[in-house]
Short mmCIF file of C-alpha atoms in Angstrom, two decimals:
data_model
loop_
_atom_site.label_atom_id
_atom_site.label_comp_id
_atom_site.label_asym_id
_atom_site.label_seq_id
_atom_site.Cartn_x
_atom_site.Cartn_y
_atom_site.Cartn_z
CA UNK A 1 26.88 78.80 -61.17
CA UNK A 2 25.39 79.49 -57.61
CA UNK A 3 28.66 78.88 -55.97
CA UNK A 4 30.42 81.35 -58.55
CA UNK A 5 27.82 83.92 -57.82
CA UNK A 6 28.28 83.65 -53.95
CA UNK A 7 32.12 83.81 -54.32
CA UNK A 8 31.68 86.90 -56.52
CA UNK A 9 29.66 88.93 -53.94
CA UNK A 10 31.04 87.14 -50.84
CA UNK A 11 34.62 86.14 -51.70
CA UNK A 12 36.34 83.85 -49.33
CA UNK A 13 39.28 85.52 -47.49
CA UNK A 14 42.36 84.24 -45.63
CA UNK A 15 41.74 83.66 -41.95
CA UNK A 16 45.22 85.06 -41.24
CA UNK A 17 45.42 88.38 -43.40
CA UNK A 18 42.01 88.77 -44.80
CA UNK A 19 43.31 88.74 -48.50
CA UNK A 20 41.00 87.07 -51.03
CA UNK A 21 41.75 83.54 -51.33
CA UNK A 22 42.47 82.25 -54.95
CA UNK A 23 41.76 78.90 -56.52
CA UNK A 24 42.97 75.93 -54.51
CA UNK A 25 43.74 77.92 -51.41
CA UNK A 26 41.57 77.07 -48.24
CA UNK A 27 41.08 78.96 -45.15
CA UNK A 28 44.88 80.21 -45.47
CA UNK A 29 46.52 82.01 -48.34
CA UNK A 30 49.64 80.58 -49.46
CA UNK A 31 51.84 83.47 -48.02
CA UNK A 32 50.37 83.03 -44.45
CA UNK A 33 51.00 79.27 -44.61
CA UNK A 34 54.66 79.89 -45.36
CA UNK A 35 54.84 82.39 -42.70
CA UNK A 36 53.43 80.40 -39.96
CA UNK A 37 55.80 80.08 -36.90
CA UNK A 38 56.18 76.34 -36.54
CA UNK A 39 57.61 75.21 -33.24
CA UNK A 40 58.74 71.80 -34.42
CA UNK A 41 58.26 70.74 -30.74
CA UNK A 42 57.30 67.32 -31.73
CA UNK A 43 60.90 66.72 -32.62
CA UNK A 44 62.08 67.64 -29.19
CA UNK A 45 61.07 65.54 -26.08
CA UNK A 46 62.32 68.13 -23.77
CA UNK A 47 60.54 71.10 -25.48
CA UNK A 48 59.23 74.31 -23.84
CA UNK A 49 55.77 72.79 -23.66
CA UNK A 50 56.97 69.90 -21.68
CA UNK A 51 59.02 72.14 -19.26
CA UNK A 52 55.61 73.94 -18.31
CA UNK A 53 54.54 70.84 -16.37
CA UNK A 54 57.95 69.95 -14.77
CA UNK A 55 57.32 69.29 -11.02
CA UNK A 56 53.54 69.60 -11.50
CA UNK A 57 52.19 66.57 -13.25
CA UNK A 58 53.57 63.55 -14.99
CA UNK A 59 53.07 63.68 -18.67
CA UNK A 60 54.12 61.34 -21.50
CA UNK A 61 54.31 64.18 -24.19
CA UNK A 62 53.59 67.77 -24.70
CA UNK A 63 53.85 69.95 -27.76
CA UNK A 64 52.18 72.75 -29.77
CA UNK A 65 52.11 73.31 -33.51
CA UNK A 66 52.51 77.07 -33.65
CA UNK A 67 54.11 80.06 -31.56
CA UNK A 68 51.44 82.47 -30.47
CA UNK A 69 52.58 86.09 -30.81
CA UNK A 70 50.60 89.04 -29.87
CA UNK A 71 49.20 90.93 -33.06
CA UNK A 72 50.56 87.98 -35.12
CA UNK A 73 48.90 85.66 -37.87
CA UNK A 74 48.42 82.83 -35.05
CA UNK A 75 46.56 85.27 -32.92
CA UNK A 76 44.37 86.36 -35.76
CA UNK A 77 43.53 82.60 -36.58
CA UNK A 78 42.76 81.73 -32.96
CA UNK A 79 40.46 84.65 -32.63
CA UNK A 80 38.57 83.90 -35.70
CA UNK A 81 38.20 80.27 -34.52
CA UNK A 82 37.24 81.16 -30.89
CA UNK A 83 35.03 84.04 -31.31
CA UNK A 84 33.95 84.25 -35.09
CA UNK A 85 32.66 80.73 -35.57
CA UNK A 86 35.43 79.73 -38.06
CA UNK A 87 35.64 76.11 -36.78
CA UNK A 88 37.30 75.03 -40.13
CA UNK A 89 40.51 76.64 -38.72
CA UNK A 90 40.77 73.74 -36.25
CA UNK A 91 40.38 71.21 -39.05
CA UNK A 92 43.14 72.63 -41.13
CA UNK A 93 45.42 72.88 -38.05
CA UNK A 94 44.62 69.35 -37.04
CA UNK A 95 45.27 68.08 -40.47
CA UNK A 96 48.60 69.85 -40.58
CA UNK A 97 49.76 68.77 -37.02
CA UNK A 98 48.50 65.09 -37.23
CA UNK A 99 51.30 64.27 -39.79
CA UNK A 100 54.04 65.38 -37.30
CA UNK A 101 52.35 63.49 -34.54
CA UNK A 102 52.33 60.29 -36.42
CA UNK A 103 56.20 60.67 -36.25
CA UNK A 104 56.24 60.39 -32.54
CA UNK A 105 57.93 57.43 -30.91
CA UNK A 106 56.13 56.81 -27.54
CA UNK A 107 56.40 54.10 -25.00
CA UNK A 108 52.53 53.94 -25.13
CA UNK A 109 50.60 55.29 -28.06
CA UNK A 110 47.61 57.61 -27.49
CA UNK A 111 44.29 55.89 -26.99
CA UNK A 112 41.79 58.85 -26.64
CA UNK A 113 41.63 62.54 -27.54
CA UNK A 114 40.03 64.54 -24.70
CA UNK A 115 39.15 68.29 -25.50
CA UNK A 116 39.42 70.85 -22.80
CA UNK A 117 35.74 71.28 -22.10
CA UNK A 118 33.78 74.46 -21.75
CA UNK A 119 31.17 74.85 -18.95
CA UNK A 120 27.61 74.35 -20.27
CA UNK A 121 26.88 78.06 -19.89
CA UNK A 122 29.84 79.17 -21.92
CA UNK A 123 29.00 76.48 -24.57
CA UNK A 124 25.50 78.01 -24.82
CA UNK A 125 27.05 81.45 -25.16
CA UNK A 126 29.48 80.61 -27.90
CA UNK A 127 27.55 77.81 -29.59
CA UNK A 128 30.57 75.49 -29.95
CA UNK A 129 33.87 74.52 -28.35
CA UNK A 130 36.60 75.94 -30.24
CA UNK A 131 38.90 72.74 -29.87
CA UNK A 132 36.33 70.20 -31.03
CA UNK A 133 37.32 70.22 -34.90
CA UNK A 134 41.11 70.11 -33.96
CA UNK A 135 40.54 67.36 -31.46
CA UNK A 136 38.30 65.37 -33.84
CA UNK A 137 40.77 65.69 -36.84
CA UNK A 138 43.58 64.63 -34.70
CA UNK A 139 41.57 61.54 -33.51
CA UNK A 140 40.65 60.57 -37.05
CA UNK A 141 44.23 60.99 -38.37
CA UNK A 142 45.71 58.98 -35.59
CA UNK A 143 42.85 56.44 -35.77
CA UNK A 144 41.86 56.70 -32.18
CA UNK A 145 38.76 57.70 -30.17
CA UNK A 146 37.48 60.99 -29.43
CA UNK A 147 35.68 61.65 -26.05
CA UNK A 148 34.25 64.77 -24.89
CA UNK A 149 32.13 63.09 -22.07
CA UNK A 150 34.79 61.95 -19.68
CA UNK A 151 36.32 65.28 -18.70
CA UNK A 152 33.83 68.01 -17.69
CA UNK A 153 33.89 71.51 -16.24
CA UNK A 154 32.02 72.02 -13.12
CA UNK A 155 32.61 75.68 -12.44
CA UNK A 156 31.74 78.61 -14.74
CA UNK A 157 34.65 81.04 -15.12
CA UNK A 158 35.12 84.27 -17.10
CA UNK A 159 37.75 84.20 -19.97
CA UNK A 160 41.36 83.44 -18.56
CA UNK A 161 43.22 85.53 -21.21
CA UNK A 162 42.44 88.78 -19.35
CA UNK A 163 43.83 87.58 -15.96
CA UNK A 164 47.35 87.69 -14.65
CA UNK A 165 49.33 84.50 -13.94
CA UNK A 166 48.36 84.44 -10.20
CA UNK A 167 44.73 84.95 -10.93
CA UNK A 168 44.60 82.21 -13.46
CA UNK A 169 46.13 79.67 -11.13
CA UNK A 170 43.69 80.76 -8.28
CA UNK A 171 40.63 80.50 -10.40
CA UNK A 172 41.45 77.23 -12.31
CA UNK A 173 41.87 74.98 -9.33
CA UNK A 174 39.18 72.30 -8.91
CA UNK A 175 36.89 73.36 -11.79
CA UNK A 176 37.31 70.11 -13.63
CA UNK A 177 36.11 66.70 -12.95
CA UNK A 178 35.76 63.39 -14.60
CA UNK A 179 33.03 60.75 -15.02
CA UNK A 180 34.22 57.19 -16.14
CA UNK A 181 33.64 53.55 -16.30
CA UNK A 182 36.19 50.41 -16.31
CA UNK A 183 36.36 51.10 -20.05
CA UNK A 184 38.18 54.39 -19.47
CA UNK A 185 40.81 52.71 -17.25
CA UNK A 186 44.44 52.29 -18.25
CA UNK A 187 44.13 54.64 -21.23
CA UNK A 188 46.58 57.29 -22.59
CA UNK A 189 44.60 60.46 -22.81
CA UNK A 190 45.59 63.15 -25.35
CA UNK A 191 44.38 66.48 -24.03
CA UNK A 192 43.84 69.19 -26.79
CA UNK A 193 43.42 72.92 -26.24
CA UNK A 194 43.90 76.02 -28.40
CA UNK A 195 46.62 78.07 -26.71
CA UNK A 196 49.12 76.96 -24.08
CA UNK A 197 50.03 79.84 -21.95
CA UNK A 198 50.74 79.31 -18.11
CA UNK A 199 49.53 75.70 -18.46
CA UNK A 200 47.29 76.17 -15.33
CA UNK A 201 44.08 74.99 -17.31
CA UNK A 202 45.77 71.83 -18.63
CA UNK A 203 47.26 70.93 -15.40
CA UNK A 204 43.83 71.02 -13.83
CA UNK A 205 42.54 68.94 -16.65
CA UNK A 206 45.32 66.40 -16.27
CA UNK A 207 44.97 66.16 -12.48
CA UNK A 208 41.25 65.42 -12.89
CA UNK A 209 41.95 62.85 -15.66
CA UNK A 210 44.58 61.19 -13.35
CA UNK A 211 41.93 60.23 -10.94
CA UNK A 212 40.99 57.40 -13.51
CA UNK A 213 43.06 54.43 -12.54
CA UNK A 214 45.90 53.60 -14.94
CA UNK A 215 45.62 56.91 -16.73
CA UNK A 216 48.43 58.52 -18.75
CA UNK A 217 48.45 61.88 -20.00
CA UNK A 218 49.78 63.84 -23.00
CA UNK A 219 48.94 67.36 -24.21
CA UNK A 220 48.80 68.93 -27.83
CA UNK A 221 47.85 72.47 -28.41
CA UNK A 222 47.31 74.59 -31.52
CA UNK A 223 49.71 77.14 -30.30
CA UNK A 224 52.00 78.19 -27.44
CA UNK A 225 52.45 81.72 -26.21
CA UNK A 226 56.08 82.78 -27.22
CA UNK A 227 57.57 84.13 -24.16
#
């Protein structure tokens, strides 16, 4: 009865289009789910996400679940996840993508999910890391470890989304580092992030993790900017 009253006065709405969710709909309405722009990158080992890192770093795999278009459903989802506290969106997208990732045929399977870290100051400001639920859901579904302590951000920087390509690249260099033990060596790290744009942040994270002896890198994002 209490839940009924709550829903009556504060109905749950779709994170994509803000229509009221009906019975059996969670986070996203049925219409938005059907309209989600899926990349299907997991089916193509030479997809556009992989090409972002050609000649920069060696990666085993890179992909993204969705295309990110300005003023689209995916932008609304990421905004609600990143700035409105709707961490359940990361769980939904993680549960969605993990089924695709299980189909990957890799020379070396993933060992550990690593989220792109926030600087402690940014974490205090936001109260959470927007990729945590996505990463933990992937780790659980793939039956591998989740570790948010190995990779850390040592420099505070303002939001990258408002900077141009050159500005992002200049500001992202050397802001990540790692702390590791012998237990972390010879692992295949799966780095997770929200949106893949220039790839500068993920490249910097990868270079930091590659300081660990025997490390291999893969990258998975919720979405990729559709250029």
